[in-house]
mmCIF file of C-alpha atoms in Angstrom:
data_model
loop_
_atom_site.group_PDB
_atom_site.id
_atom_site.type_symbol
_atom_site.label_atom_id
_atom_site.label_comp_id
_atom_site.label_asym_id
_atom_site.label_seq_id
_atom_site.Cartn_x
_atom_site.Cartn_y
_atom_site.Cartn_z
ATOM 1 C CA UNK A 1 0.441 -31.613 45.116
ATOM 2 C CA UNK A 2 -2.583 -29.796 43.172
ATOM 3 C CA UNK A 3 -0.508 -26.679 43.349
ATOM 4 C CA UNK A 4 2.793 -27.902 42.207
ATOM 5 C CA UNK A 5 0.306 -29.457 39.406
ATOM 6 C CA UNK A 6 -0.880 -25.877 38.801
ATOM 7 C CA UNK A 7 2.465 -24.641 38.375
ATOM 8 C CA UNK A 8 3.533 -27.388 36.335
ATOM 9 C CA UNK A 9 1.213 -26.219 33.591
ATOM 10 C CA UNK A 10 1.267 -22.778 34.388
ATOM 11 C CA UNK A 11 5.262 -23.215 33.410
ATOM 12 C CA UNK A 12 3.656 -25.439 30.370
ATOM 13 C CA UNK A 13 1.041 -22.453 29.141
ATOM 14 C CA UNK A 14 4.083 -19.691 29.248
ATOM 15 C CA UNK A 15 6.765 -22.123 27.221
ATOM 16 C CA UNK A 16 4.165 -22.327 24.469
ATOM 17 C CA UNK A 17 3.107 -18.803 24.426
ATOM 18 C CA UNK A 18 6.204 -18.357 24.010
ATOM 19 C CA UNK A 19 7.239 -21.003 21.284
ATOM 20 C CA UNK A 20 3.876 -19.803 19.340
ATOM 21 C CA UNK A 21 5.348 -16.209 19.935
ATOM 22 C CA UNK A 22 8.548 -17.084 18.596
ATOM 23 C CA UNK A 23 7.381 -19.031 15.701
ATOM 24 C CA UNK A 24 5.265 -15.755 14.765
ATOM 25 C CA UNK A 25 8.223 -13.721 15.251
ATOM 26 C CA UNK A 26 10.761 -15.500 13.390
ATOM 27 C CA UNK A 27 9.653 -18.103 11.343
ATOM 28 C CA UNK A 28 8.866 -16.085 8.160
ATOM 29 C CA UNK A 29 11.639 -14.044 5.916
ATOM 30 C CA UNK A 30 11.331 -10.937 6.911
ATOM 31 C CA UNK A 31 13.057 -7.714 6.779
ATOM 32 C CA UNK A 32 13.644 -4.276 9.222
ATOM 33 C CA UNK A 33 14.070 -1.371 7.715
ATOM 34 C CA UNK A 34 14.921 2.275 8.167
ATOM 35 C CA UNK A 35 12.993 4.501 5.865
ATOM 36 C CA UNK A 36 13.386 8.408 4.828
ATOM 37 C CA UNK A 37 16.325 8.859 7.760
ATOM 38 C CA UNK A 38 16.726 12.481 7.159
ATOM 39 C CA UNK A 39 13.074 13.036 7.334
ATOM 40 C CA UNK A 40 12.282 15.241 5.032
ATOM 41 C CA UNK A 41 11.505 12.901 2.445
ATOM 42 C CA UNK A 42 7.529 12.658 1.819
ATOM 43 C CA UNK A 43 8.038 10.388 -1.292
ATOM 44 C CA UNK A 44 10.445 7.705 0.004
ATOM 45 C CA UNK A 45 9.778 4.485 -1.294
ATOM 46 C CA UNK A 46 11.586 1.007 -0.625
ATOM 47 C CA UNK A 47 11.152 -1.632 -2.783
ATOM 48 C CA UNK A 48 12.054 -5.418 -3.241
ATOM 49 C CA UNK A 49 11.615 -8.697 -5.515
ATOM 50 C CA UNK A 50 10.508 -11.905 -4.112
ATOM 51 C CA UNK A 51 10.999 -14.698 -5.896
ATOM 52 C CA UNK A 52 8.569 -18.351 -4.751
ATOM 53 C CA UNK A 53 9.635 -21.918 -5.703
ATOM 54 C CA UNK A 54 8.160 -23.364 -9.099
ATOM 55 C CA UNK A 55 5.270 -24.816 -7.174
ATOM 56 C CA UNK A 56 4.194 -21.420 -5.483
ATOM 57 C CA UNK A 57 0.489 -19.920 -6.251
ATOM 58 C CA UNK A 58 0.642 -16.848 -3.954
ATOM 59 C CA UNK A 59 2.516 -14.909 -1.974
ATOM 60 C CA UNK A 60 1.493 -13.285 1.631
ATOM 61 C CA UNK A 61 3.084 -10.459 3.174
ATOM 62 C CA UNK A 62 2.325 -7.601 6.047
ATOM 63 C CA UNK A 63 4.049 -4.761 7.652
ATOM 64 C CA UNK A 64 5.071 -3.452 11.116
ATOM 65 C CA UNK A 65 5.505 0.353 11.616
ATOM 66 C CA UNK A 66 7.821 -0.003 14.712
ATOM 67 C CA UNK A 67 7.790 3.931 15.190
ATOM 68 C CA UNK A 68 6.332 6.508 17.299
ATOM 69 C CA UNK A 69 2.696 7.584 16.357
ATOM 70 C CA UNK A 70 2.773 10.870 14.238
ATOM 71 C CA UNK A 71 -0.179 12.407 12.999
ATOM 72 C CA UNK A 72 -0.606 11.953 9.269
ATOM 73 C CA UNK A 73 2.043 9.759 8.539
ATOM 74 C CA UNK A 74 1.090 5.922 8.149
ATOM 75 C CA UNK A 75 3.263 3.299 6.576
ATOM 76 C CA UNK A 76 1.669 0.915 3.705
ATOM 77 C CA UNK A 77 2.597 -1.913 1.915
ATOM 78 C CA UNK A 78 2.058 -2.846 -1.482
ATOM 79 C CA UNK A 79 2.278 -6.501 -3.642
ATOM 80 C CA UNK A 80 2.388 -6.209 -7.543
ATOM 81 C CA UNK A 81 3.359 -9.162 -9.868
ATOM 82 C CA UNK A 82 1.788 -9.664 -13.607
ATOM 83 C CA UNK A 83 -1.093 -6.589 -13.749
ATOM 84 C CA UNK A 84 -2.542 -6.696 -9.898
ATOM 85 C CA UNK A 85 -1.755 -4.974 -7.212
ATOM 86 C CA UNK A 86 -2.898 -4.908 -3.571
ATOM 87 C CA UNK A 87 -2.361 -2.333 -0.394
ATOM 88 C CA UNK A 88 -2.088 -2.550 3.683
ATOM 89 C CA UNK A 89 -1.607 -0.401 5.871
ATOM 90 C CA UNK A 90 -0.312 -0.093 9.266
ATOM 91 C CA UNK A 91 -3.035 1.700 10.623
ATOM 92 C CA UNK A 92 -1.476 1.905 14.334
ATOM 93 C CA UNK A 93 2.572 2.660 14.468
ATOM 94 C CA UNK A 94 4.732 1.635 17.082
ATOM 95 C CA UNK A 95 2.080 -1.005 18.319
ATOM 96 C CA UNK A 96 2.718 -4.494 18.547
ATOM 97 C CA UNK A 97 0.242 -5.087 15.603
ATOM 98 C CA UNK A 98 1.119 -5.325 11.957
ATOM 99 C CA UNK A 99 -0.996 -4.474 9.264
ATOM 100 C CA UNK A 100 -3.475 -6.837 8.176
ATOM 101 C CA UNK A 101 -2.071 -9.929 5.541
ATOM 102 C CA UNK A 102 -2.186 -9.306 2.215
ATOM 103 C CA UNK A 103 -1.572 -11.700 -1.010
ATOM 104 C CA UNK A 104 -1.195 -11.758 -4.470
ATOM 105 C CA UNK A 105 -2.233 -15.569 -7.176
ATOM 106 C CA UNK A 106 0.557 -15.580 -9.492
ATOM 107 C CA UNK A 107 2.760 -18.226 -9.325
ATOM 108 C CA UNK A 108 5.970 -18.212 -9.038
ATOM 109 C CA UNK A 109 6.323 -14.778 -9.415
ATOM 110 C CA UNK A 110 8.461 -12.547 -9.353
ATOM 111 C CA UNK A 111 6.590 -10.469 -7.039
ATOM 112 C CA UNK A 112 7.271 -7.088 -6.031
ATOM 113 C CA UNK A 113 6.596 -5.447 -2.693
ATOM 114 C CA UNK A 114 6.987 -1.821 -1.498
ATOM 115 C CA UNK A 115 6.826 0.150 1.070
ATOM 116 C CA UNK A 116 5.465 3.495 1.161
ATOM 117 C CA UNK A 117 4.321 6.800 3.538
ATOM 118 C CA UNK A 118 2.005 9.180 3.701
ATOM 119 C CA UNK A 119 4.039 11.887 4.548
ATOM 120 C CA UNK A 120 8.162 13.273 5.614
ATOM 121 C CA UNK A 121 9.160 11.330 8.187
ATOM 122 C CA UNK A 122 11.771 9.249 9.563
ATOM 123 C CA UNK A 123 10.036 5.231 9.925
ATOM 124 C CA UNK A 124 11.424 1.684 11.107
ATOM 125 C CA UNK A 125 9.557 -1.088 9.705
ATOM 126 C CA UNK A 126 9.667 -4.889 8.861
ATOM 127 C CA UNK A 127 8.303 -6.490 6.374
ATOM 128 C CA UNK A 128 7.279 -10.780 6.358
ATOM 129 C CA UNK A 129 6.704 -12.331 3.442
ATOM 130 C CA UNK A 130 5.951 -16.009 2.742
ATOM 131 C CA UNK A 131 5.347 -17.704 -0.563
ATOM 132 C CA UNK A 132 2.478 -20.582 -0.440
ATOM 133 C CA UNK A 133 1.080 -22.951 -2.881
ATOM 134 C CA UNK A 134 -2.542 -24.016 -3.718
ATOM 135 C CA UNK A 135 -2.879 -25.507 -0.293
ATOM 136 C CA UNK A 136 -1.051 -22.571 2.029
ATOM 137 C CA UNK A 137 2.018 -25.110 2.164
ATOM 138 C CA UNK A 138 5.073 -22.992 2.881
ATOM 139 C CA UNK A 139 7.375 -22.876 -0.216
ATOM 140 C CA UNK A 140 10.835 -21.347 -0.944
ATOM 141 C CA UNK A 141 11.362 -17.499 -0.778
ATOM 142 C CA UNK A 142 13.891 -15.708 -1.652
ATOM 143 C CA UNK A 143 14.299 -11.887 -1.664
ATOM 144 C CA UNK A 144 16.533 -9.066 -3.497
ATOM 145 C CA UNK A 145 16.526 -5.313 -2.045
ATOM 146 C CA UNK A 146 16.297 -3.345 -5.498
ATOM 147 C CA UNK A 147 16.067 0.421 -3.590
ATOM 148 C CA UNK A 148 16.145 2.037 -0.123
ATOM 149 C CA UNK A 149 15.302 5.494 0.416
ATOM 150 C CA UNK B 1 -28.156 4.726 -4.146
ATOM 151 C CA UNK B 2 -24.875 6.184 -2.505
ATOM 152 C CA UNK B 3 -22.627 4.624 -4.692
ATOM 153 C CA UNK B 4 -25.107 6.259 -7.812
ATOM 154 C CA UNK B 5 -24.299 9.687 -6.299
ATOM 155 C CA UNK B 6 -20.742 8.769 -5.842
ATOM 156 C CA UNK B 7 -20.238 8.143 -9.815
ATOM 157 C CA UNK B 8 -22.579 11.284 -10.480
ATOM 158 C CA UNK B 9 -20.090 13.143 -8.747
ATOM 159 C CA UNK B 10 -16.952 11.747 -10.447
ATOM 160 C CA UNK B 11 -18.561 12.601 -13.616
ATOM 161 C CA UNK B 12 -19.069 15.833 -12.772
ATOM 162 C CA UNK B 13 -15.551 16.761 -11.329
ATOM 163 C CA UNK B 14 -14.354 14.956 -14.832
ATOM 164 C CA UNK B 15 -16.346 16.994 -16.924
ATOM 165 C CA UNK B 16 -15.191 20.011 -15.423
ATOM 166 C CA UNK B 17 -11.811 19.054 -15.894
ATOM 167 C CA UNK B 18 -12.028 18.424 -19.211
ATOM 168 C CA UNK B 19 -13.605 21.941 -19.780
ATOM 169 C CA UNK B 20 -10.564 23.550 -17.304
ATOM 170 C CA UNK B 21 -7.977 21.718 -18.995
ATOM 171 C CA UNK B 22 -9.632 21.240 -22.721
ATOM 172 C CA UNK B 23 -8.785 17.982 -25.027
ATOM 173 C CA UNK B 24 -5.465 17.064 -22.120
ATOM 174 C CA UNK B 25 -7.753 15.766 -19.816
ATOM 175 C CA UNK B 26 -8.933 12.839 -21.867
ATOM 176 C CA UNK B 27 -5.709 11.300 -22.271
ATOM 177 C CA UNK B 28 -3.808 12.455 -19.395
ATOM 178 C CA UNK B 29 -5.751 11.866 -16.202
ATOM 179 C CA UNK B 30 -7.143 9.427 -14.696
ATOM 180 C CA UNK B 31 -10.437 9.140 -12.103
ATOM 181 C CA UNK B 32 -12.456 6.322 -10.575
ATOM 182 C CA UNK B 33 -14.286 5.190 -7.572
ATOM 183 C CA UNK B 34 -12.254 3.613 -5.392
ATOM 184 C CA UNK B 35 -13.542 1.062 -3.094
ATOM 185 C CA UNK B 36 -17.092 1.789 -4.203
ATOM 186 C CA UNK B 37 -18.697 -0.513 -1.316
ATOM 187 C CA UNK B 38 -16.682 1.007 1.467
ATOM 188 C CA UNK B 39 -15.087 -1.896 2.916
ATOM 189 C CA UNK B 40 -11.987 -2.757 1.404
ATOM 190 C CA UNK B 41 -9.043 -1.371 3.248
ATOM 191 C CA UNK B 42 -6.814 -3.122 0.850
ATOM 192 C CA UNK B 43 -8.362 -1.473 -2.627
ATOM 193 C CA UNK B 44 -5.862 -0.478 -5.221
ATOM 194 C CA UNK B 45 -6.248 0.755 -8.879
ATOM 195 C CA UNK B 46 -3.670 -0.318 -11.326
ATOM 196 C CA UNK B 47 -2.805 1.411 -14.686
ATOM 197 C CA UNK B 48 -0.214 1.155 -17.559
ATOM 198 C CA UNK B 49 1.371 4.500 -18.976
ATOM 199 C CA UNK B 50 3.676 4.273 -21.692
ATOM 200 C CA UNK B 51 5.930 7.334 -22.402
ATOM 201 C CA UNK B 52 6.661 8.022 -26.302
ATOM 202 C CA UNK B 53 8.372 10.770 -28.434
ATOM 203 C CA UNK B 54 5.114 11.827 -29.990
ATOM 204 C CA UNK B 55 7.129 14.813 -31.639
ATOM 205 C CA UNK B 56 7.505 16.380 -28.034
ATOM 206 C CA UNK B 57 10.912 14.806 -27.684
ATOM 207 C CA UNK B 58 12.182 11.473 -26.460
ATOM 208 C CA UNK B 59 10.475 11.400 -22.985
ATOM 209 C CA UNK B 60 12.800 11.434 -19.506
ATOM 210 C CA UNK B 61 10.108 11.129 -16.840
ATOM 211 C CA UNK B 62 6.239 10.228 -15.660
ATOM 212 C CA UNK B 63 4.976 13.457 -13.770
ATOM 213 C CA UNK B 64 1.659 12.488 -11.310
ATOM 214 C CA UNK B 65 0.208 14.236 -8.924
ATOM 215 C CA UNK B 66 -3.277 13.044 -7.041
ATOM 216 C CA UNK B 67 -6.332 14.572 -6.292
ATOM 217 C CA UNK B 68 -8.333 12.848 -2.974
ATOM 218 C CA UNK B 69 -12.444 15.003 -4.041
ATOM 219 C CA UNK B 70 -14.084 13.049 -0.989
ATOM 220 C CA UNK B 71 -14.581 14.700 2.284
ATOM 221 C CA UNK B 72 -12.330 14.338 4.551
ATOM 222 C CA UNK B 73 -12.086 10.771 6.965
ATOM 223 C CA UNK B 74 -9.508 10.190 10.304
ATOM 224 C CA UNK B 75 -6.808 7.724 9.086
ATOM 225 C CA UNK B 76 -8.085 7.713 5.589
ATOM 226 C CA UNK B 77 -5.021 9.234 3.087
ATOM 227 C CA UNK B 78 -5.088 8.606 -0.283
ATOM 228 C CA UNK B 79 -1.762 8.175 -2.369
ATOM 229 C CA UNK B 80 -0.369 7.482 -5.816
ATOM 230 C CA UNK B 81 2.535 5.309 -6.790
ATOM 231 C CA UNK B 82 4.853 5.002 -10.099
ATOM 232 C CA UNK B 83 7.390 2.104 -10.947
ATOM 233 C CA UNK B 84 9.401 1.456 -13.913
ATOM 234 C CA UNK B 85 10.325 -2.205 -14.673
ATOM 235 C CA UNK B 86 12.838 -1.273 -16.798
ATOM 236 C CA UNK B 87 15.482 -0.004 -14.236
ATOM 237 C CA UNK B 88 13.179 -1.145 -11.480
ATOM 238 C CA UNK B 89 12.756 1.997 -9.502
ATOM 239 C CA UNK B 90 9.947 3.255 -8.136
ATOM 240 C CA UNK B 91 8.081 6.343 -6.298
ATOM 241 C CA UNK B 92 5.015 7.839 -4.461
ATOM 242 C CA UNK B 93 2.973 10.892 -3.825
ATOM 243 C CA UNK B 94 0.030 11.564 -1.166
ATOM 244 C CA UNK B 95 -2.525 14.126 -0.779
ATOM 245 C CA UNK B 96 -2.205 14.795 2.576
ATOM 246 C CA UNK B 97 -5.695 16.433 3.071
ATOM 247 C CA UNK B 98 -9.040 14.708 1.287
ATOM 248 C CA UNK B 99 -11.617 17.034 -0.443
ATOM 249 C CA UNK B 100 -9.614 20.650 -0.504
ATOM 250 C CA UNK B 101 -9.104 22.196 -3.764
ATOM 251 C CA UNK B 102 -5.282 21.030 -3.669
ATOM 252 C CA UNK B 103 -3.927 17.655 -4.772
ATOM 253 C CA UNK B 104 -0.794 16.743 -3.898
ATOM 254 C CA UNK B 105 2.291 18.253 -4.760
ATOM 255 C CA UNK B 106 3.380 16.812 -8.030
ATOM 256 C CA UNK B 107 5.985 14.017 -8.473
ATOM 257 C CA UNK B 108 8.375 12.630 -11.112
ATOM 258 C CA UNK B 109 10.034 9.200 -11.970
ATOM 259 C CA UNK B 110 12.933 9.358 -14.020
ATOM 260 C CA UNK B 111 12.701 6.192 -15.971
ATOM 261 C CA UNK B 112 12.898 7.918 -19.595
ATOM 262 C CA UNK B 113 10.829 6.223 -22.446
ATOM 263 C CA UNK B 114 8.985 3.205 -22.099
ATOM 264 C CA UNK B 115 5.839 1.471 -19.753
ATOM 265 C CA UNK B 116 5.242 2.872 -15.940
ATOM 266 C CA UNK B 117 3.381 1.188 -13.994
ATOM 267 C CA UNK B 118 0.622 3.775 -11.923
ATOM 268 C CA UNK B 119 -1.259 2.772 -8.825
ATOM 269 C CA UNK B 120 -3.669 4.835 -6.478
ATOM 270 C CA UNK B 121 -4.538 3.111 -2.956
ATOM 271 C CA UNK B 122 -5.189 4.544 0.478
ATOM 272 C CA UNK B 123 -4.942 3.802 4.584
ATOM 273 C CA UNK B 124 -7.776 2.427 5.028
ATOM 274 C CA UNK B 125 -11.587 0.987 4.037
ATOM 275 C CA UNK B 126 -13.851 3.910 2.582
ATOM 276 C CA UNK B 127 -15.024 5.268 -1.219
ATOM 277 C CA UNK B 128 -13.011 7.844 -2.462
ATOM 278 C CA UNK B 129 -13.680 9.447 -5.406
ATOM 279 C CA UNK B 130 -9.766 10.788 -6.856
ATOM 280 C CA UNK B 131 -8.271 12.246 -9.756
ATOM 281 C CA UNK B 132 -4.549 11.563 -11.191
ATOM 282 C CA UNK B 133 -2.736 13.937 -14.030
ATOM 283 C CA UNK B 134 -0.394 12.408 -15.484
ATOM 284 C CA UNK B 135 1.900 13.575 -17.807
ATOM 285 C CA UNK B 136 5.449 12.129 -19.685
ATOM 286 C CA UNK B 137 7.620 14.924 -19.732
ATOM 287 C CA UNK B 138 10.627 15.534 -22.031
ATOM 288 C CA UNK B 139 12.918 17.602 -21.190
ATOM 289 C CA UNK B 140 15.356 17.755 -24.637
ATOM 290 C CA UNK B 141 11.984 19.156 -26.335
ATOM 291 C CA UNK B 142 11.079 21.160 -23.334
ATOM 292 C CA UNK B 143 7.720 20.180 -23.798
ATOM 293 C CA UNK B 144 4.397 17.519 -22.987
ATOM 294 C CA UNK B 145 5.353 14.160 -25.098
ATOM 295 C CA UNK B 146 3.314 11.027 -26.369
ATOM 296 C CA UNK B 147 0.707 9.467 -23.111
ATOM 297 C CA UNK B 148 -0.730 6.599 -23.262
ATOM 298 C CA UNK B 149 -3.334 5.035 -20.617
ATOM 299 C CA UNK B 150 -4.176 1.330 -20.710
ATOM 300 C CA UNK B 151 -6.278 0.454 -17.724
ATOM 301 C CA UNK B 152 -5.303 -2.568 -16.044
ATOM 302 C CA UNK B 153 -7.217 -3.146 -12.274
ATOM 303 C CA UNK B 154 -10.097 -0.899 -10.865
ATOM 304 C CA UNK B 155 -10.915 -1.939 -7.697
#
C-alpha cells in the first residue's frame, strides 16, 4: 500500500515536471531560426518587430543557441525600442540553457529584437518573447520578421 | 581606483587617435567604458548617426568598424551593430580578438541619407575600454560626407 502510494506520486512529481516543462517550452511566442546557412557570413543579422497590447510596459525576451559549441562564435540578442537598448548572450551553445532574460520599459512599443554572432558560422536559434505590463501580467504579442540572413 | 585607470587609458588611446587621424577623430569615432563596474553582462552603448550631403555628396552608407583596447578575456567578444529605421535593415561587426592592434574588419549599411542607429555590446560581464570609426560614405562624390554623433545610452 505505502509503495503503490509512492508510485502514485512519483507518477504525480513526473506529470508536473513535465506540465511546468511544457509550459516553459511552449507557452511564450517564440521563434527558431536558421542563421548565416552558408557559413561564411560573420555579419549576419536577423531582425524582428514586436508589437505589445496598449496596456504593455515592457517587453522580455531570451535566446537559445541550439548548435554545436564552436570556439569564438556566440549568439546574442538584442532589444531596442525609443533610445535604449539592451544585450544577452548565449554564453553556452547547444545546451539546454538560454541566455539570461532581458527587457526593455516602453510601452507598447514597437520593440525591436535582433539576433547577432560573433563570428562566420552556420547557427539554429529561438527566440521567446513576452510583452508584460506594470505588474508582469502577460499581454498581447504579436511579431513581424523584417530580415533573415 | 581601477575604473580611474580604466578612463586614463581611454583618454590616452583617444588622444592618440586624434593626433593619428588629426581633426576626423573628433567627429567620427566614438570611445567609452563599457560596463565600468564589471558586472553587467547585458551592457550596451547606444548612439545616433545621421548621414548628410555636407558637400561630399548625398551619402549611400554608415561604414563602422570596432576596436576591443582591453586585454584579452575567455568568452568575452566585443561587437558593433548598425540599423536604419528607415528601410528597417540592420547589421553587425565583431572584433574577434580583444587588445591587438587590429579592430575588426570594417562594415557597411546601405541605408543612404538619414539617422542610423549604432550600438556596441559584448558576450559577457567585464570593462572594456573600445573604439568605433565611423564614417557616412558617398559614393556619387567618391568621398567622406556630413557625420553627425548624438549620444543616446552609455552604459
Amino acid at each position: 500500500m505505502k509503495n503503490l502510494s509512492l508510485k502514485k506520486v512519483l507518477m504525480m512529481i513526473a506529470l508536473l515536471a513535465t506540465l511546468v516543462h511544457a509550459a516553459s517550452t511552449f507557452a511564450y511566442p517564440n521563434a527558431t531560426v536558421l542563421m548565416d546557412a552558408a557559413g561564411t557570413n560573420a555579419n549576419a543579422t536577423d531582425l524582428g518587430q514586436v508589437n505589445c497590447d496598449a496596456s504593455s510596459t515592457r517587453l522580455y525576451a531570451m535566446i537559445q543557441d541550439q548548435s554545436a559549441p564552436v570556439s569564438g562564435l556566440l549568439l546574442s540578442l538584442h532589444i531596442f525600442s525609443g533610445i535604449h537598448m539592451t544585450t544577452a548572450t548565449d554564453s553556452v551553445s547547444g545546451d539546454i540553457n538560454p541566455s539570461p532574460i532581458i527587457w526593455i520599459d516602453n510601452g507598447p512599443g514597437p520593440y525591436y529584437i535582433s539576433a547577432t554572432k560573433t563570428a562566420a558560422g552556420l547557427r539554429l536559434f529561438t527566440v521567446t518573447f513576452q510583452c508584460a505590463d506594470s505588474n508582469n501580467t502577460l499581454t498581447g504579442t504579436s511579431v513581424i520578421g523584417i530580415q533573415g540572413q | 581606483m581601477k575604473i580611474f585607470f580604466l578612463k586614463q587609458r581611454l583618454a590616452t588611446l583617444l588622444f592618440i587617435g586624434c593626433v593619428v587621424y588629426g581633426s576626423s577623430c573628433v567627429a567620427h569615432s566614438v570611445g567609452s567604458l563599457l560596463d565600468a563596474a564589471g558586472t553587467n553582462a547585458s551592457a550596451t552603448d547606444l548612439y545616433q548617426i545621421t548621414c548628410y550631403d555636407d558637400g561630399g555628396g548625398n551619402p549611400d552608407y554608415l561604414f563602422m568598424q570596432i576596436q576591443d583596447a582591453s586585454t584579452p578575456a575567455p568568452g568575452l567578444i566585443m561587437s558593433v551593430q548598425a540599423y536604419f529605421d528607415t528601410t528597417k535593415i540592420m547589421t553587425n561587426n565583431t572584433d574577434p580578438v580583444s587588445g591587438d592592434a587590429n579592430a575588426s574588419t570594417g562594415a557597411q549599411l546601405w541605408g543612404g541619407r538619414g539617422i542610423y542607429y549604432l550600438s556596441v555590446s559584448k558576450t559577457a560581464a567585464g570593462a572594456r575600454l573600445y573604439n568605433v570609426t565611423i564614417h557616412c560614405w558617398s559614393v556619387s562624390g567618391g568621398s567622406h560626407t556630413g557625420t553627425d554623433v548624438n549620444t543616446l545610452q552609455l552604459q
